[in-house]
Amino acid sequence: MLDEGKKPLVSIKDLKMHFPIFAGLLRRRVGEVKAVDGVSFDVMEGETLGLVGESGCGKSTCGRAVLRLYDITSGSIEIDDREIGATPQTELRDMRPTMQMVFQDPQASLNPRMTVEDIIKEPLDEHTKLSDAEKRDKVGELMDAVGLNRKFAKRYPHAFSGGQRQRIGIARALALNPKFIVCDEPIAALDVSIQAQVVNLLEDLQEQFGLTYLFISHDLSMVRHIATRVAVMYLGKIVELAPREALYAEPLHPYTKALLSAVPEPDPSLARTTERIILQGDVPSPSNPPQGCNFCTRCPSVMDICKRVEPEYREVQPGRFTACHLYNDTNDTAGQTAGHEAQELTNKENST
Amino acid sequence: MPDGALPVLDVRDLKTVFQTRGGEVHAVNDVSFSLKPGELLGVVGESGSGKSVTMMSLLGLLPSPPADVRGGTVNFDGDNLLDVSPEKLRSVRGGKIGFVFQDPMTSLNPVYQVGFQIMEPLRKHMGMNKREAANRAQELLELVGIPDAKRRLDDYPHQFSGGMRQRVMIAIALACDPQVLIADEPTTALDVTIQAQILELMKELRDKLGMAVIWITHDLGVIAGIADRVLVMYGGQVVEHAPVQDLFGDPQHPYTRALLKTIPSIAGERAARLTIIEGQPPIMAGAPTSCPFRDRCDVAMDRCAVQNPPRYDLGDGHDAACFYDARTGGPRDA
Ligand SMILES: Nc1ncnc2c1ncn2[C@@H]1O[C@H](COP(=O)(O)OP(=O)(O)OP(=O)(O)O)[C@@H](O)[C@H]1O
Ligand SMILES: Nc1ncnc2c1ncn2[C@@H]1O[C@H](COP(=O)(O)OP(=O)(O)OP(=O)(O)O)[C@@H](O)[C@H]1O
Ligand code: SF4
Ligand code: SF4
Ligand SMILES: [Mg+2]
Ligand SMILES: [Mg+2]
């Protein structure tokens, strides 16, 4: 079932986005924040790739870099058969309608001096030749679609609640019928019912128009619902990528395991008893990542080699990628799995 | 929980209306609740139901016009916060009451370094000198799990990730050892592991300082994990209020029941389609004369269209604003 026949719409190779750090009186460059440090993945046409990981691990930066909202440090970005990794910003303009972003921070991304109607209409003004009446209709449809009352069209962003503002951003991103949308925490500020409404909407649009999404979220139950495949990031790198079911049923990378075990349980009698793998140690700084495996300072399964050699990111089972020394010996898959289960048992004992 | 203790914060019949060109918006209608020392009150409810406006009203944070806090009392520390002078209110805010805004990017000032913004309340309310404040600021950033805290004090907000900005807001709110922390969606941008760390921190501060917390969130998992009591809001009103176990185990209001059904699960069968609550939220154009949930309620009765249900006391600290008695399956006697 591995997306046979489907081709990648987006293909990212060894993408890096480093931010310089300046310090001292002369503001000299003293280092860099390796926010995204060599990630590679494909997003297939019509699929939703979930991107999850700890706060600050580089998800937003990755999403923005893929859409070339930054001039990237290095790497290749191919969208719709066009390499745009090094394309100058001015030449990207005609591609902008096909690729859109829903921003994490709804307030900061909405112009406070424009009415909601104008905000949603703006991309239509810029990139289409629709008549005013057609545009107004389209805006109304979009507002319906994201569950905003049409009566609010003339209001300004400050008159909306946090969740309502988030939906304005979604409506605008949808205005030009894009092919590829990077959704950066698009539902985090919404109540569960409206989250569900937005996710259902994204799914409907995907079905109707064959949209492709990169869906950034820290809500693992929502990602489980919407994503076809899931990529897990840690400290600027992808540590695991797998089809949804496989990832949730049997996470391979120790970080993924910890992450899944920390999901809060919406049942108070269970919530206070469920077993969690609580990670020890601080998150290392992306300007000074540890030697060897990035996760070695906190990994419950850390081995000697992990502190010296960086594990290679590769396919360890069909369709499943991970970067971890526990899975080095992939030829012997059966023995591997048994060994890893034993490993897991000892982990459980240690963590209780 | 400390039963019988006097509330540290007591809100009665709070009412806030916005004047807009399109008429009035009755965003908060007679909201009442109280908070005891060391208690964690969760607030959930539909987007737009008035959670943020309630908290902003009681802290005097809404510009007027358009906001008009029309009535109610907010008792804190022997004063009615709706009556005190603006100076007094400013010293309470950020001092004895810490506040985390829903939108971290707009509440952090983009032109000042993060460290400066954490140090400011420390110098203003705690009388610290520059060095003390800098040390404390670093400590606070470490508490909320920001790596390399010392260096990052010199960064500007745009250099932080969304979740890091939220944690800076939490650090600022906690800076002056508040008696009450009001946190409005403080962890929406945080992943589960850091969220768990922040929740632990809250419990610790509660136990150590007796800090009471109001935690607004859409994440029912978080509520289940840390709240003592829960307030459910809909259409500008409190529709249900209960100890956390009862809210999940024995929800009474039709909105709460519908809300609990919408949670997607991490275990078990993956639903082909997520459950939603059908229908539109209320417009809130006038003072309510009927139940705000009426159009979406599957057990609505005639009476619900002509009367706004009061909060019925159901015993054991549980109340619900609904004419339908979910326990008997029939109408409630007035
Ligand atoms: N300045 C304003 N003018 C008019 N209406 C406003 C204004 N500010 C808020 N409102 C309205 O008041 C209602 C309550 O908003 P509030 O921000 O309290 O919602 P909320 O419960 O916090 O929602 P969310 O979960 O989405 O943050 C909303 O319907 C909103 O549209
Ligand atoms: N413009 C910038 N200048 C310097 N550092 C930056 C900049 N933007 C992001 N960073 C740093 O890059 C790292 C990754 O940030 P990013 O916003 O991508 O994280 P994220 O995974 O989206 O986190 P969150 O879940 O909290 O939103 C962080 O350490 C952040 O401080
Ligand atoms: S490589 Fe080593 S440290 Fe890294 S995740 Fe695997 S076992 Fe843990
Ligand atoms: S009062 Fe009536 S309409 Fe409102 S929630 Fe109860 S039964 Fe439904
Ligand atoms: Mg982000
Ligand atoms: Mg709000």
PDB file of N, CA and C in Angstrom, chain A residues 232 234 239-240 251-261 277 279 293 295-296 298-303 306 311 322-327 340 343-344 347, chain B residues 193:
ATOM      1  N   VAL A 232       8.665  12.472  12.704  1.00  0.00           N
ATOM      2  CA  VAL A 232       8.940  12.932  14.060  1.00  0.00           C
ATOM      3  C   VAL A 232      10.274  13.660  14.059  1.00  0.00           C
ATOM      4  N   TYR A 234      13.327  15.841  16.068  1.00  0.00           N
ATOM      5  CA  TYR A 234      13.980  16.133  17.345  1.00  0.00           C
ATOM      6  C   TYR A 234      15.222  16.949  17.067  1.00  0.00           C
ATOM      7  N   VAL A 239      13.820  12.045  13.145  1.00  0.00           N
ATOM      8  CA  VAL A 239      14.337  10.824  13.757  1.00  0.00           C
ATOM      9  C   VAL A 239      13.535   9.594  13.342  1.00  0.00           C
ATOM     10  N   GLU A 240      12.297   9.813  12.915  1.00  0.00           N
ATOM     11  CA  GLU A 240      11.506   8.676  12.466  1.00  0.00           C
ATOM     12  C   GLU A 240      10.445   9.157  11.495  1.00  0.00           C
ATOM     13  N   PRO A 251       6.008   2.295  17.659  1.00  0.00           N
ATOM     14  CA  PRO A 251       7.039   3.306  17.400  1.00  0.00           C
ATOM     15  C   PRO A 251       8.419   2.675  17.526  1.00  0.00           C
ATOM     16  N   LEU A 252       9.349   3.049  16.662  1.00  0.00           N
ATOM     17  CA  LEU A 252      10.679   2.453  16.709  1.00  0.00           C
ATOM     18  C   LEU A 252      11.654   3.309  17.514  1.00  0.00           C
ATOM     19  N   HIS A 253      11.734   4.569  17.182  1.00  0.00           N
ATOM     20  CA  HIS A 253      12.740   5.421  17.815  1.00  0.00           C
ATOM     21  C   HIS A 253      12.389   5.696  19.279  1.00  0.00           C
ATOM     22  N   PRO A 254      13.366   5.626  20.171  1.00  0.00           N
ATOM     23  CA  PRO A 254      13.086   5.874  21.596  1.00  0.00           C
ATOM     24  C   PRO A 254      12.412   7.221  21.861  1.00  0.00           C
ATOM     25  N   TYR A 255      12.715   8.223  21.066  1.00  0.00           N
ATOM     26  CA  TYR A 255      12.052   9.511  21.280  1.00  0.00           C
ATOM     27  C   TYR A 255      10.567   9.423  20.936  1.00  0.00           C
ATOM     28  N   THR A 256      10.257   8.767  19.842  1.00  0.00           N
ATOM     29  CA  THR A 256       8.851   8.600  19.469  1.00  0.00           C
ATOM     30  C   THR A 256       8.091   7.871  20.576  1.00  0.00           C
ATOM     31  N   LYS A 257       8.743   6.864  21.153  1.00  0.00           N
ATOM     32  CA  LYS A 257       8.079   6.112  22.228  1.00  0.00           C
ATOM     33  C   LYS A 257       7.759   7.019  23.408  1.00  0.00           C
ATOM     34  N   ALA A 258       8.714   7.840  23.786  1.00  0.00           N
ATOM     35  CA  ALA A 258       8.494   8.743  24.915  1.00  0.00           C
ATOM     36  C   ALA A 258       7.375   9.723  24.598  1.00  0.00           C
ATOM     37  N   LEU A 259       7.407  10.227  23.389  1.00  0.00           N
ATOM     38  CA  LEU A 259       6.419  11.209  22.964  1.00  0.00           C
ATOM     39  C   LEU A 259       5.010  10.613  23.033  1.00  0.00           C
ATOM     40  N   LEU A 260       4.845   9.422  22.502  1.00  0.00           N
ATOM     41  CA  LEU A 260       3.518   8.806  22.490  1.00  0.00           C
ATOM     42  C   LEU A 260       3.053   8.479  23.907  1.00  0.00           C
ATOM     43  N   SER A 261       3.964   8.157  24.777  1.00  0.00           N
ATOM     44  CA  SER A 261       3.541   7.783  26.127  1.00  0.00           C
ATOM     45  C   SER A 261       3.141   9.009  26.944  1.00  0.00           C
ATOM     46  N   ILE A 277       6.710   7.543  30.044  1.00  0.00           N
ATOM     47  CA  ILE A 277       8.160   7.615  29.997  1.00  0.00           C
ATOM     48  C   ILE A 277       8.497   9.094  30.141  1.00  0.00           C
ATOM     49  N   LEU A 279      11.009  11.912  30.170  1.00  0.00           N
ATOM     50  CA  LEU A 279      12.382  12.067  29.716  1.00  0.00           C
ATOM     51  C   LEU A 279      13.189  12.825  30.753  1.00  0.00           C
ATOM     52  N   CYS A 293      24.503  10.860  18.511  1.00  0.00           N
ATOM     53  CA  CYS A 293      23.062  10.984  18.306  1.00  0.00           C
ATOM     54  C   CYS A 293      22.538  12.194  19.074  1.00  0.00           C
ATOM     55  N   PHE A 295      19.838  12.640  20.409  1.00  0.00           N
ATOM     56  CA  PHE A 295      18.959  12.281  21.519  1.00  0.00           C
ATOM     57  C   PHE A 295      19.733  11.612  22.663  1.00  0.00           C
ATOM     58  N   CYS A 296      21.060  11.444  22.497  1.00  0.00           N
ATOM     59  CA  CYS A 296      21.791  10.601  23.448  1.00  0.00           C
ATOM     60  C   CYS A 296      21.800  11.152  24.873  1.00  0.00           C
ATOM     61  N   ARG A 298      19.311  12.207  26.508  1.00  0.00           N
ATOM     62  CA  ARG A 298      18.056  11.916  27.219  1.00  0.00           C
ATOM     63  C   ARG A 298      17.500  10.531  26.932  1.00  0.00           C
ATOM     64  N   CYS A 299      18.180   9.780  26.091  1.00  0.00           N
ATOM     65  CA  CYS A 299      17.607   8.517  25.623  1.00  0.00           C
ATOM     66  C   CYS A 299      17.682   7.434  26.690  1.00  0.00           C
ATOM     67  N   PRO A 300      16.541   6.789  27.012  1.00  0.00           N
ATOM     68  CA  PRO A 300      16.583   5.710  27.996  1.00  0.00           C
ATOM     69  C   PRO A 300      17.357   4.481  27.502  1.00  0.00           C
ATOM     70  N   SER A 301      17.567   4.350  26.193  1.00  0.00           N
ATOM     71  CA  SER A 301      18.256   3.169  25.660  1.00  0.00           C
ATOM     72  C   SER A 301      19.666   3.479  25.191  1.00  0.00           C
ATOM     73  N   VAL A 302      20.224   4.585  25.642  1.00  0.00           N
ATOM     74  CA  VAL A 302      21.508   5.035  25.096  1.00  0.00           C
ATOM     75  C   VAL A 302      22.613   3.987  25.265  1.00  0.00           C
ATOM     76  N   MET A 303      23.437   3.857  24.230  1.00  0.00           N
ATOM     77  CA  MET A 303      24.577   2.929  24.266  1.00  0.00           C
ATOM     78  C   MET A 303      25.852   3.746  24.047  1.00  0.00           C
ATOM     79  N   CYS A 306      26.326   5.577  20.723  1.00  0.00           N
ATOM     80  CA  CYS A 306      25.444   6.721  20.479  1.00  0.00           C
ATOM     81  C   CYS A 306      26.129   8.047  20.789  1.00  0.00           C
ATOM     82  N   PRO A 311      23.784   8.371  14.286  1.00  0.00           N
ATOM     83  CA  PRO A 311      23.106   7.287  13.563  1.00  0.00           C
ATOM     84  C   PRO A 311      22.596   7.777  12.211  1.00  0.00           C
ATOM     85  N   THR A 322      14.170   5.462  10.167  1.00  0.00           N
ATOM     86  CA  THR A 322      14.541   5.972  11.473  1.00  0.00           C
ATOM     87  C   THR A 322      16.044   6.200  11.535  1.00  0.00           C
ATOM     88  N   ALA A 323      16.452   7.003  12.493  1.00  0.00           N
ATOM     89  CA  ALA A 323      17.868   7.240  12.722  1.00  0.00           C
ATOM     90  C   ALA A 323      18.183   6.840  14.145  1.00  0.00           C
ATOM     91  N   CYS A 324      18.611   5.580  14.312  1.00  0.00           N
ATOM     92  CA  CYS A 324      18.901   5.094  15.657  1.00  0.00           C
ATOM     93  C   CYS A 324      19.775   3.856  15.563  1.00  0.00           C
ATOM     94  N   HIS A 325      20.771   3.791  16.415  1.00  0.00           N
ATOM     95  CA  HIS A 325      21.699   2.657  16.383  1.00  0.00           C
ATOM     96  C   HIS A 325      21.044   1.348  16.798  1.00  0.00           C
ATOM     97  N   LEU A 326      19.921   1.404  17.481  1.00  0.00           N
ATOM     98  CA  LEU A 326      19.237   0.159  17.858  1.00  0.00           C
ATOM     99  C   LEU A 326      18.805  -0.617  16.627  1.00  0.00           C
ATOM    100  N   TYR A 327      18.686   0.069  15.523  1.00  0.00           N
ATOM    101  CA  TYR A 327      18.171  -0.587  14.317  1.00  0.00           C
ATOM    102  C   TYR A 327      19.242  -0.692  13.238  1.00  0.00           C
ATOM    103  N   HIS A 340      14.606  -5.836  20.430  1.00  0.00           N
ATOM    104  CA  HIS A 340      14.093  -4.519  20.781  1.00  0.00           C
ATOM    105  C   HIS A 340      12.957  -4.616  21.780  1.00  0.00           C
ATOM    106  N   GLN A 343      14.565  -4.989  25.033  1.00  0.00           N
ATOM    107  CA  GLN A 343      15.044  -3.652  25.386  1.00  0.00           C
ATOM    108  C   GLN A 343      13.916  -2.840  26.012  1.00  0.00           C
ATOM    109  N   GLU A 344      12.743  -2.955  25.374  1.00  0.00           N
ATOM    110  CA  GLU A 344      11.609  -2.171  25.827  1.00  0.00           C
ATOM    111  C   GLU A 344      11.214  -2.585  27.247  1.00  0.00           C
ATOM    112  N   ASN A 347      13.391  -1.115  29.712  1.00  0.00           N
ATOM    113  CA  ASN A 347      13.092   0.315  29.843  1.00  0.00           C
ATOM    114  C   ASN A 347      11.942   0.534  30.797  1.00  0.00           C
TER     115      ASN A 347
ATOM    116  N   THR B 193       5.400  16.547  25.901  1.00  0.00           N
ATOM    117  CA  THR B 193       6.406  16.343  26.948  1.00  0.00           C
ATOM    118  C   THR B 193       6.656  17.632  27.713  1.00  0.00           C
TER     119      THR B 193
END
